[in-house]
XYZ file of C-alpha atoms in Angstrom:
719
model
C 0.000 0.000 0.000
C 1.578 3.293 -1.089
C 0.506 6.441 0.788
C 1.516 10.042 0.141
C 0.536 13.411 1.610
C -0.065 16.554 -0.380
C -0.835 20.210 0.206
C -2.657 21.609 -2.839
C -1.460 25.041 -3.904
C -3.657 28.061 -4.458
C -2.414 28.615 -7.999
C -3.237 25.027 -8.968
C -6.769 25.222 -7.562
C -7.492 28.589 -9.129
C -7.112 27.005 -12.533
C -9.079 23.903 -11.691
C -12.138 25.430 -10.015
C -13.604 26.467 -13.367
C -14.486 22.863 -14.141
C -18.154 22.030 -14.439
C -18.512 19.498 -11.633
C -21.719 17.731 -12.474
C -20.522 16.268 -15.762
C -17.737 14.154 -14.277
C -18.038 10.371 -14.324
C -16.359 9.687 -10.946
C -18.029 8.241 -7.880
C -17.832 9.015 -4.180
C -17.457 6.357 -1.538
C -21.039 6.631 -0.319
C -22.560 6.400 -3.768
C -26.077 5.849 -2.527
C -26.051 9.141 -0.625
C -24.211 11.490 -2.943
C -26.752 11.824 -5.740
C -27.094 15.563 -6.314
C -29.628 15.137 -9.100
C -32.501 17.617 -9.109
C -36.120 16.511 -9.159
C -36.580 13.431 -11.340
C -39.160 10.729 -12.087
C -38.672 7.060 -12.859
C -41.321 4.712 -14.221
C -40.987 0.948 -14.334
C -40.306 0.273 -17.999
C -42.963 -1.230 -20.229
C -41.105 -2.747 -23.117
C -43.540 -4.622 -25.268
C -47.305 -4.981 -25.485
C -49.676 -6.389 -28.065
C -53.199 -5.858 -29.399
C -55.961 -5.854 -26.769
C -53.459 -5.988 -23.893
C -54.319 -3.776 -20.917
C -51.828 -2.457 -18.371
C -52.015 -0.691 -15.039
C -48.633 0.896 -14.419
C -47.880 2.085 -10.890
C -47.019 5.719 -10.245
C -43.368 6.724 -10.568
C -40.614 6.784 -7.996
C -38.955 10.179 -7.720
C -36.022 12.159 -6.398
C -37.119 15.320 -4.564
C -40.435 16.356 -3.072
C -43.761 14.628 -3.673
C -45.068 15.332 -7.202
C -48.693 16.026 -8.130
C -50.895 17.258 -11.001
C -49.595 14.671 -13.457
C -50.518 14.978 -17.118
C -49.578 13.361 -20.412
C -48.317 16.207 -22.573
C -47.462 14.345 -25.762
C -47.719 10.927 -27.367
C -45.626 9.939 -30.360
C -45.458 6.768 -32.417
C -42.232 6.158 -34.319
C -41.333 9.791 -33.631
C -44.566 11.285 -35.011
C -47.139 12.980 -32.766
C -50.167 10.748 -32.318
C -53.582 11.337 -30.739
C -55.247 8.542 -28.754
C -57.162 8.061 -25.531
C -55.705 4.575 -24.938
C -53.224 6.069 -22.464
C -54.617 7.745 -19.324
C -52.816 9.068 -16.251
C -54.010 9.552 -12.675
C -53.403 13.239 -11.966
C -52.676 12.630 -8.270
C -50.569 9.463 -8.297
C -49.066 9.448 -11.790
C -50.192 5.855 -12.370
C -50.936 5.057 -16.005
C -53.684 2.956 -17.527
C -53.299 1.453 -20.987
C -56.565 0.123 -22.390
C -58.571 -0.410 -25.579
C -55.396 -1.075 -27.561
C -56.877 -3.355 -30.204
C -56.851 -0.621 -32.863
C -53.489 0.944 -32.001
C -51.033 0.834 -34.915
C -47.904 -1.251 -34.454
C -44.917 0.926 -33.542
C -42.803 2.503 -30.806
C -44.848 4.846 -28.599
C -43.257 7.471 -26.372
C -45.090 9.387 -23.644
C -44.023 12.773 -22.303
C -45.311 13.486 -18.799
C -45.523 16.652 -16.728
C -46.084 17.256 -13.025
C -45.613 19.826 -10.282
C -43.259 19.514 -7.297
C -42.800 22.206 -4.658
C -44.824 24.531 -6.861
C -42.521 24.088 -9.860
C -43.551 22.684 -13.238
C -41.548 19.827 -14.724
C -41.896 18.044 -18.035
C -40.108 14.800 -18.901
C -39.829 14.201 -22.626
C -40.336 10.623 -23.795
C -40.010 9.299 -20.233
C -42.005 6.171 -21.000
C -41.590 3.960 -24.061
C -44.059 1.280 -25.168
C -43.398 -1.032 -28.101
C -46.755 -1.979 -29.668
C -46.129 -5.275 -31.412
C -48.055 -7.734 -33.508
C -49.389 -10.820 -31.826
C -47.510 -14.042 -32.456
C -49.013 -16.264 -35.159
C -51.844 -18.609 -34.271
C -50.743 -22.063 -33.251
C -48.276 -21.102 -30.479
C -49.152 -22.273 -26.978
C -47.586 -22.728 -23.561
C -48.211 -26.078 -21.924
C -49.313 -26.024 -19.219
C -50.437 -22.392 -19.254
C -50.746 -22.328 -15.448
C -48.303 -23.721 -12.925
C -48.263 -23.635 -9.139
C -45.079 -23.443 -7.043
C -44.683 -23.492 -3.277
C -42.907 -20.374 -2.001
C -40.698 -22.326 0.408
C -39.344 -24.519 -2.397
C -38.223 -21.422 -4.328
C -36.383 -19.504 -1.623
C -34.519 -22.578 -0.339
C -31.616 -22.933 -2.754
C -30.714 -26.264 -1.160
C -34.194 -27.712 -1.603
C -34.248 -30.951 -3.599
C -37.801 -30.300 -4.736
C -37.989 -30.167 -8.539
C -39.871 -27.029 -9.533
C -42.494 -27.307 -12.284
C -41.808 -25.815 -15.711
C -43.828 -24.901 -18.798
C -42.932 -25.294 -22.459
C -43.636 -23.028 -25.441
C -44.962 -25.209 -28.267
C -46.073 -24.776 -31.856
C -49.009 -26.438 -33.577
C -47.595 -28.502 -36.427
C -44.466 -27.730 -38.458
C -45.468 -24.508 -40.202
C -44.066 -22.250 -37.454
C -40.555 -22.136 -36.027
C -39.431 -20.037 -33.053
C -35.926 -18.616 -33.228
C -35.761 -16.479 -30.100
C -37.527 -16.453 -26.728
C -37.644 -13.464 -24.344
C -39.721 -12.760 -21.249
C -41.186 -9.370 -22.148
C -43.256 -8.421 -19.085
C -44.041 -9.810 -15.658
C -47.102 -8.741 -13.661
C -47.718 -9.670 -10.026
C -51.339 -9.625 -8.948
C -52.048 -7.426 -11.971
C -49.260 -4.863 -11.402
C -46.156 -4.674 -13.605
C -42.894 -5.464 -11.799
C -39.387 -4.542 -12.914
C -37.584 -7.673 -11.748
C -37.922 -10.356 -14.422
C -35.044 -12.387 -12.997
C -37.406 -14.458 -10.856
C -38.176 -16.396 -14.024
C -36.135 -17.700 -16.949
C -36.778 -19.005 -20.437
C -34.302 -21.291 -22.165
C -33.160 -21.312 -25.772
C -35.688 -24.085 -26.396
C -38.633 -22.238 -24.841
C -38.782 -23.905 -21.429
C -40.028 -21.465 -18.760
C -38.873 -21.985 -15.189
C -38.828 -20.335 -11.775
C -35.293 -19.493 -10.630
C -34.501 -21.256 -7.364
C -32.878 -19.262 -4.570
C -34.650 -15.977 -5.403
C -35.279 -14.734 -1.864
C -36.734 -11.458 -3.130
C -39.778 -13.122 -4.664
C -43.087 -13.007 -2.769
C -46.205 -15.150 -2.953
C -48.795 -14.106 -5.512
C -49.988 -14.679 -9.055
C -47.456 -13.765 -11.738
C -48.445 -13.465 -15.405
C -45.745 -13.564 -18.080
C -45.868 -12.064 -21.573
C -43.368 -13.444 -24.061
C -41.642 -11.778 -26.987
C -40.959 -14.380 -29.649
C -39.112 -14.237 -32.935
C -41.043 -16.551 -35.233
C -40.865 -17.691 -38.813
C -43.831 -19.032 -40.754
C -43.154 -21.186 -43.817
C -42.207 -19.008 -46.829
C -42.273 -15.816 -44.740
C -39.609 -13.629 -43.137
C -38.959 -13.988 -39.415
C -40.533 -11.293 -37.255
C -41.012 -10.467 -33.591
C -44.392 -10.772 -31.939
C -45.907 -10.558 -28.479
C -47.531 -13.530 -26.774
C -49.732 -11.874 -24.174
C -50.682 -13.681 -20.954
C -48.654 -16.677 -22.045
C -48.236 -18.232 -18.610
C -49.638 -17.770 -15.101
C -47.342 -18.808 -12.245
C -48.992 -18.991 -8.840
C -46.419 -18.708 -6.046
C -48.373 -20.184 -3.159
C -47.864 -19.867 0.563
C -49.735 -19.967 3.809
C -49.847 -16.602 5.648
C -46.278 -15.582 6.478
C -46.416 -12.092 7.949
C -48.978 -9.571 9.200
C -47.842 -6.143 10.395
C -49.759 -3.039 11.482
C -47.812 0.235 11.438
C -48.123 1.594 14.072
C -48.916 -1.548 16.011
C -49.514 0.185 19.364
C -51.732 3.242 19.813
C -53.319 5.278 22.605
C -57.016 6.106 22.560
C -58.922 8.485 24.804
C -61.416 6.849 27.142
C -64.904 6.830 25.679
C -63.709 7.104 22.086
C -63.063 4.633 19.306
C -60.102 3.716 17.176
C -59.603 2.519 13.609
C -56.317 0.860 12.678
C -54.437 1.111 9.421
C -54.657 -1.765 6.956
C -52.005 -4.359 7.747
C -49.170 -5.355 5.457
C -49.660 -9.021 4.576
C -47.254 -11.518 3.010
C -48.675 -14.785 1.724
C -51.125 -15.992 -0.902
C -54.235 -13.839 -1.124
C -56.394 -16.673 -2.503
C -59.459 -16.970 -0.250
C -57.740 -14.702 2.285
C -59.878 -13.964 5.342
C -58.955 -12.126 8.540
C -60.503 -12.888 11.921
C -59.863 -12.069 15.559
C -58.566 -15.090 17.424
C -58.462 -13.420 20.808
C -58.605 -10.061 22.497
C -57.820 -8.912 25.974
C -60.108 -8.070 27.679
C -62.360 -10.518 25.879
C -65.348 -8.150 26.235
C -63.689 -5.291 24.357
C -65.925 -4.283 21.414
C -63.224 -4.706 18.774
C -64.131 -5.993 15.317
C -62.156 -6.768 12.169
C -62.996 -6.325 8.525
C -62.526 -9.873 7.183
C -61.432 -8.564 3.783
C -59.067 -5.690 4.672
C -57.899 -6.645 8.165
C -58.737 -3.177 9.526
C -59.470 -3.315 13.282
C -62.134 -1.067 14.804
C -62.740 -0.271 18.462
C -66.347 0.834 18.920
C -66.654 4.364 20.298
C -69.419 3.143 22.589
C -67.188 1.028 24.775
C -66.870 0.650 28.530
C -63.116 0.301 28.657
C -61.498 2.089 31.571
C -58.447 4.270 31.849
C -55.221 2.228 31.784
C -56.901 -0.740 30.135
C -54.727 -2.376 27.502
C -56.432 -4.142 24.621
C -54.232 -6.675 22.841
C -55.539 -8.296 19.688
C -54.379 -11.548 18.126
C -55.365 -11.851 14.477
C -55.776 -15.039 12.466
C -55.173 -14.965 8.726
C -56.504 -17.858 6.680
C -55.970 -18.466 2.987
C -56.317 -21.369 0.596
C -53.014 -22.840 1.739
C -53.137 -22.568 5.501
C -53.771 -20.580 8.637
C -51.469 -18.552 10.872
C -52.046 -16.711 14.144
C -50.264 -13.422 14.739
C -50.051 -12.956 18.493
C -50.740 -9.523 20.009
C -50.272 -7.911 16.621
C -52.154 -4.730 17.618
C -52.429 -2.973 20.985
C -54.811 -0.200 22.071
C -53.975 1.636 25.292
C -56.870 3.493 26.947
C -55.831 6.838 28.430
C -57.713 9.551 30.259
C -57.118 12.176 27.672
C -55.453 12.626 24.277
C -53.846 15.995 24.618
C -54.207 18.280 21.644
C -50.992 19.739 20.352
C -50.418 22.909 22.370
C -46.694 23.481 22.007
C -44.505 22.255 19.194
C -41.063 23.472 18.229
C -37.597 22.594 17.007
C -34.514 24.566 17.979
C -32.444 26.145 15.252
C -29.478 23.910 14.591
C -25.859 24.533 15.265
C -23.654 24.376 12.204
C -23.728 20.920 10.663
C -20.725 20.218 8.483
C -21.420 19.873 4.764
C -21.862 16.279 3.511
C -21.713 14.724 7.007
C -24.403 12.698 8.743
C -26.549 14.463 11.330
C -29.837 14.229 13.176
C -32.113 16.835 14.739
C -34.889 16.027 17.213
C -38.082 17.796 18.288
C -37.329 20.301 21.057
C -40.838 20.626 22.514
C -43.990 18.642 21.849
C -47.053 18.930 24.044
C -49.568 16.523 22.589
C -50.366 12.837 22.278
C -50.297 10.353 19.405
C -48.541 12.790 17.125
C -47.417 12.056 13.585
C -44.894 14.260 11.760
C -44.312 15.211 8.137
C -42.479 17.885 6.137
C -44.343 20.873 4.738
C -43.194 21.975 1.243
C -39.656 20.766 1.737
C -37.390 22.587 -0.742
C -35.721 20.484 -3.410
C -32.244 21.259 -2.152
C -33.194 19.602 1.154
C -34.542 16.398 -0.390
C -31.754 14.426 1.335
C -33.546 14.997 4.660
C -35.767 12.271 6.077
C -38.200 12.464 8.985
C -39.400 9.747 11.342
C -43.177 10.046 11.243
C -43.527 8.836 14.859
C -40.729 10.714 16.643
C -40.231 13.742 14.388
C -36.476 13.133 14.311
C -34.904 14.556 11.149
C -31.787 12.923 9.712
C -29.371 13.124 6.811
C -26.809 10.506 5.836
C -23.099 10.935 5.215
C -22.390 12.256 1.746
C -25.662 14.198 1.509
C -25.886 17.012 -1.033
C -27.519 19.684 1.171
C -25.976 23.031 0.172
C -23.937 25.200 2.474
C -26.040 27.953 4.064
C -29.060 28.542 6.280
C -32.250 26.736 5.266
C -35.786 26.915 6.632
C -37.425 23.576 7.408
C -41.137 23.371 8.272
C -42.741 20.338 9.914
C -46.404 19.487 10.480
C -47.349 17.754 13.737
C -50.810 16.188 13.714
C -53.062 14.083 15.932
C -56.766 13.313 16.234
C -57.440 16.636 17.994
C -55.557 19.210 15.941
C -52.358 20.040 14.075
C -49.561 22.614 14.319
C -46.576 23.657 12.236
C -43.081 24.521 13.420
C -40.158 25.944 11.466
C -36.480 26.066 12.276
C -33.195 27.080 10.685
C -30.991 24.300 9.423
C -27.464 25.663 9.242
C -24.901 23.883 7.095
C -21.296 25.024 7.319
C -18.756 24.555 4.563
C -16.766 21.369 4.934
C -13.119 22.406 4.526
C -12.362 18.900 3.257
C -15.207 18.589 0.773
C -14.490 17.621 -2.828
C -16.221 15.495 -5.453
C -13.797 14.431 -8.189
C -10.269 13.940 -9.443
C -9.554 13.383 -13.125
C -6.328 12.335 -14.791
C -7.382 13.245 -18.343
C -6.556 11.204 -21.463
C -4.055 11.173 -24.308
C -6.625 10.026 -26.895
C -7.870 13.492 -27.918
C -11.247 12.745 -26.326
C -12.967 16.012 -25.494
C -14.244 17.228 -23.200
C -11.879 15.041 -21.182
C -14.108 15.140 -18.094
C -16.858 13.310 -20.012
C -14.587 10.286 -20.430
C -12.738 8.037 -18.035
C -9.135 8.872 -17.154
C -7.344 6.782 -19.789
C -3.978 6.747 -21.501
C -2.633 4.595 -24.342
C 1.024 3.587 -24.666
C 2.581 1.691 -27.570
C 5.589 0.048 -25.971
C 7.011 -1.028 -22.634
C 9.398 1.908 -22.765
C 6.477 4.313 -23.165
C 4.751 2.758 -20.155
C 7.837 3.100 -17.958
C 8.210 6.705 -19.100
C 4.507 7.478 -18.618
C 3.724 10.130 -16.015
C 0.058 11.024 -15.500
C -0.547 14.187 -13.465
C -3.932 15.224 -12.090
C -5.652 17.152 -14.878
C -8.756 18.450 -13.114
C -10.069 18.377 -9.550
C -12.087 20.361 -7.044
C -9.869 19.439 -4.106
C -9.939 22.372 -1.665
C -6.973 24.634 -1.142
C -4.302 23.779 1.423
C -5.720 20.532 2.748
C -3.821 17.367 3.478
C -4.570 14.615 0.978
C -3.863 10.955 1.581
C -3.296 9.228 -1.751
C -3.586 5.461 -2.039
C -3.453 3.007 -4.905
C -6.390 0.873 -3.793
C -6.427 -1.562 -6.736
C -4.153 -2.398 -9.649
C -5.132 -5.090 -12.129
C -1.679 -6.089 -13.345
C 1.322 -8.010 -12.058
C 5.026 -7.746 -12.725
C 5.345 -4.197 -11.466
C 3.594 -1.562 -9.416
C 2.021 1.890 -9.531
C 3.529 4.861 -7.726
C 1.690 8.025 -6.740
C 3.559 11.100 -5.566
C 2.602 13.970 -3.272
C 0.856 15.760 -6.162
C -1.217 12.747 -7.247
C 0.943 12.011 -10.290
C 0.941 8.363 -11.357
C 3.983 6.455 -12.693
C 4.574 2.759 -13.340
C 7.505 0.431 -12.660
C 6.089 -2.344 -14.837
C 2.873 -3.966 -15.935
C 3.379 -4.140 -19.690
C 1.618 -7.038 -21.447
C 1.092 -6.887 -25.209
C -2.448 -5.849 -26.196
C -3.729 -5.656 -22.632
C -5.413 -2.755 -20.861
C -5.367 -2.471 -17.088
C -7.013 -0.371 -14.376
C -5.614 1.366 -11.323
C -8.104 2.571 -8.709
C -6.860 5.616 -6.806
C -8.319 6.595 -3.449
C -7.969 10.196 -2.238
C -8.954 11.102 1.328
C -9.167 14.494 2.992
C -9.942 15.274 6.632
C -8.800 11.848 7.784
C -10.319 10.852 11.154
C -12.426 14.026 11.372
C -16.209 14.436 11.087
C -15.710 15.965 7.647
C -13.646 13.112 6.198
C -14.207 12.666 2.451
C -12.935 9.828 0.258
C -13.255 9.636 -3.517
C -12.213 6.579 -5.521
C -11.380 6.996 -9.205
C -10.259 4.428 -11.793
C -7.405 5.287 -14.154
C -6.984 3.097 -17.245
C -3.896 2.294 -19.312
C -3.912 0.496 -22.668
C -0.710 -1.358 -23.572
C -1.411 -1.183 -27.281
C 0.638 -3.528 -29.414
C 0.169 -5.677 -32.493
C -0.389 -9.391 -31.938
C 0.697 -11.404 -34.967
C 0.670 -8.131 -36.919
C -2.886 -7.126 -35.960
C -3.910 -4.307 -33.628
C -7.403 -3.898 -32.167
C -8.018 -0.389 -30.811
C -11.176 0.800 -29.074
C -11.253 4.573 -28.545
C -12.233 5.118 -25.805
C -10.998 1.784 -24.499
C -12.635 2.397 -21.103
C -16.327 1.835 -21.856
C -18.569 3.684 -19.360
C -21.993 2.058 -19.043
C -24.986 2.076 -16.716
C -25.644 -1.546 -15.677
C -29.329 -0.765 -15.252
C -29.862 0.303 -18.877
C -26.934 -1.318 -20.711
C -25.392 0.088 -23.879
C -22.929 -0.283 -26.761
C -19.251 0.585 -26.878
C -17.651 2.164 -29.912
C -16.511 -0.173 -32.678
C -12.755 -0.811 -32.722
C -10.302 0.103 -35.452
C -8.604 -3.032 -36.818
C -5.210 -2.601 -38.455
C -3.097 -5.293 -40.057
C -5.900 -7.695 -41.045
C -5.692 -8.716 -44.691
C -9.461 -9.056 -45.053
C -11.449 -7.377 -42.319
C -14.656 -9.050 -43.501
C -13.107 -12.344 -42.308
C -12.068 -10.920 -38.921
C -14.123 -12.440 -36.047
C -13.766 -11.810 -32.315
C -15.434 -13.008 -29.111
C -14.934 -12.932 -25.353
C -13.091 -16.071 -24.245
C -11.624 -16.307 -20.702
C -9.980 -14.575 -17.693
C -12.958 -12.437 -16.692
C -11.933 -10.241 -13.749
C -14.137 -7.815 -11.843
C -12.779 -5.017 -9.641
C -15.251 -3.393 -7.243
C -14.974 0.381 -6.814
C -18.030 1.752 -5.025
C -20.438 -1.162 -5.272
C -21.895 -3.252 -2.438
C -19.238 -4.711 -0.156
C -20.407 -8.208 -1.123
C -19.344 -7.611 -4.764
C -15.983 -9.253 -4.233
C -13.212 -8.985 -6.800
C -12.217 -12.012 -8.818
C -13.166 -14.397 -11.584
C -16.249 -16.636 -11.903
C -14.280 -19.594 -10.559
C -14.331 -17.951 -7.106
C -17.781 -18.811 -5.784
C -17.916 -15.804 -3.454
C -17.052 -13.342 -6.231
C -19.458 -11.007 -7.982
C -18.551 -12.595 -11.309
C -19.758 -15.976 -10.052
C -23.210 -14.449 -9.513
C -23.212 -13.205 -13.135
C -22.339 -16.712 -14.345
C -24.963 -18.282 -12.053
C -27.667 -15.928 -13.370
C -26.813 -16.865 -16.958
C -26.952 -20.609 -16.386
C -30.195 -20.238 -14.440
C -31.606 -18.281 -17.382
C -30.844 -21.080 -19.841
C -32.318 -23.690 -17.513
C -29.047 -25.312 -16.441
C -28.929 -26.939 -13.007
C -25.188 -26.301 -12.709
C -22.870 -23.326 -13.150
C -19.924 -23.857 -15.495
C -17.501 -21.250 -14.182
C -14.980 -22.122 -16.878
C -17.375 -21.369 -19.726
C -17.244 -18.256 -21.868
C -20.975 -18.454 -22.675
C -22.193 -15.721 -20.256
C -20.143 -13.200 -22.280
C -20.104 -14.852 -25.690
C -21.901 -13.962 -28.903
C -21.254 -17.252 -30.681
C -22.555 -19.332 -27.768
C -25.779 -17.315 -27.818
C -26.698 -16.916 -31.474
C -30.434 -16.320 -31.606
C -30.621 -15.508 -27.885
C -28.298 -12.537 -27.446
C -30.573 -10.966 -24.827
C -29.470 -13.657 -22.354
C -25.679 -13.101 -21.939
C -24.494 -10.311 -19.685
C -22.409 -8.845 -22.529
C -20.969 -9.895 -25.887
C -18.936 -8.717 -28.866
C -21.359 -7.759 -31.621
C -20.423 -9.807 -34.698
C -21.430 -7.025 -37.104
C -19.020 -4.258 -36.045
C -17.149 -5.771 -33.032
C -18.575 -3.206 -30.619
C -19.291 -4.596 -27.158
C -22.932 -4.835 -26.107
C -23.811 -4.759 -22.409
C -27.316 -6.110 -21.890
C -29.536 -4.172 -19.452
C -30.314 -5.348 -15.939
C -27.738 -8.168 -15.998
C -24.810 -6.803 -14.000
C -26.370 -7.055 -10.548
C -27.231 -9.421 -7.746
C -29.483 -9.258 -4.698
C -27.149 -6.671 -3.133
C -27.452 -4.224 -6.030
C -25.994 -3.111 -9.350
C -22.322 -3.269 -10.279
C -20.103 -0.282 -9.585
C -16.702 -1.356 -10.778
C -14.620 -2.527 -13.719
C -14.670 -5.779 -15.717
C -11.774 -6.730 -17.966
C -11.940 -9.974 -19.930
C -9.844 -11.650 -22.569
C -11.019 -11.684 -26.187
C -9.705 -13.964 -28.915
C -9.926 -13.476 -32.659
C -9.771 -15.359 -35.930
C -8.891 -13.989 -39.368
C -10.352 -16.766 -41.531
C -14.061 -16.051 -41.063
C -14.549 -19.381 -39.272
C -16.266 -19.001 -35.844
C -14.881 -22.358 -34.701
C -11.370 -20.890 -34.957
C -12.002 -18.047 -32.507
C -11.545 -20.070 -29.318
C -7.945 -20.906 -30.201
C -7.262 -17.488 -31.714
C -4.874 -14.783 -30.630
C -5.413 -13.414 -27.117
C -5.998 -9.719 -26.340
C -7.519 -7.538 -23.596
C -8.450 -4.420 -25.600
C -11.409 -3.081 -23.556
C -12.330 -2.316 -19.936
C -15.998 -1.981 -18.990
C -16.661 0.521 -16.188
C -20.083 0.131 -14.571
C -21.818 2.913 -12.650
C -25.547 3.633 -12.392
C -24.777 7.358 -12.808
C -23.657 6.894 -16.414
């Protein structure tokens, strides 16, 4: 581990502070808390629908304050404005209904949506895309079209129970199916984003993926997108709506009321919230098993589970009513002991006094909490009133009123007014206070080492440098090109990761990188640099940044150059790299290339469980990528030595299944969406894998072809 200290000079910072910070592709240590994005919406994506299909799409998630007054401002099909009433939006929730689609023309529909937040108007162009497809030809079925699976057999990865499957079939020989994709998954009628609970093989077998602990009981309906060919006709894609229903069954598993303990004034009633229930909802009925005292006039709605204490009751002060609820469904019964408590008190005090103190100075980007100073009232709930966008990193506990912010928050320096509403059954009051945020003398957001590839603006690309010989690498010196490090602060520099052997990386007191080795012909490598300011203080900030080096050299007279060779991609949405420039090949039309072996992942700011290493290491993140692929193709085992999860030629006709592949048309690298993740979250790191190539146009020659590492893939959900 190589550590250096630096004091940044005023002259250096004066030049660098003109950089536009928000455009940089670096990541802070606490990535989940440093998102400085302004107000934004996100809808679960609808990819493909077909004639007569109806959808109810939940309202969006958002960054910032609660939106309202939703409206659809524009609908286009294939880029042309189109008028239809098949798409409707709930003005309060933003949920979208798609109905009466039988006459909609086939094409790609885009919806632009507007809303208000904190009194401001926002419009999001083409935020939602719907691909209206033809139905698949008649004669395609799924057998059986309904299957039932016990929840416990799914979540237990060690279970020996064989889960049922379903098979896509064709009627006769006039139809062939060339590609199978799960297009949409709906749970109990609502679209869900996670399709990884289910898999479809290259032969059309549909299965439930074992070990998926995130799945919950319920009825799931799958739509399929199939590429079919009818005799004497061209192949085309079509949608197979409602192809399969999968019923994940379970007895009642959980029943929770929030809050689960309340106080009620003597001589008055109480109505609970609806409980959160986990289990099958088939024939679900709620009942009261017991209550204490047994004479308490408490009833339950058998359908909703809402508990009601009759206002005309004879309960006395200090009585405690505890209710045990029984939930019964088609698959079993469970008792939930003392799941709701009502405490009888003499008086529910209205809110007379309510206040917060103004805060002392909280240091920028550090964690803090601020509690209610005075509250005179009972059974109070708390919420923000018109919280400004710049304070969206604040959260409030609805029961205690405690306000918190996590480390790395983006609340601006300055004095801010925060208003909170306190409310109970008697009345409500508001209180405001000053939230004071002081400048963190150690605060910074990025360091960039530029590039020597003439990529501009440099800050839009990864820090990357290409050298053409070992001598050039040993002579390479990469100074910091741009940064917003503050003036005159101590910086601890550390080379946290280096992906090569046979040498090492040095970093001096100015952050300049040099190398004592590491050259391998036609191989790029990554060095992850960690910079820390304010070490062991409340304001400590650490930023990790990858720096890439391409040891560009001809192998058997052929050079493959991607520019940029560090491919920045969002693992949630996927994307395509640039196509490489091939020099030295006699006939480029015969040049073929594919990923082959030595797939290494290097975690930067991802979940701690995303361990570095290759698929052969079962605890590594790459193993989970391999496991997901083999689950998707219906394999009961994981071949960690296979190239298939990143191969084009092993997935011809099913290229939506691998996590990434080299496109055989132009040799660009395709990263498929929603593949580079596990239960802990999306990848935030770098993958470098070996490619091999053939020059004779024969795909079978690629595996034994020349070996190169020409591209690094850098994953970050901010790209």
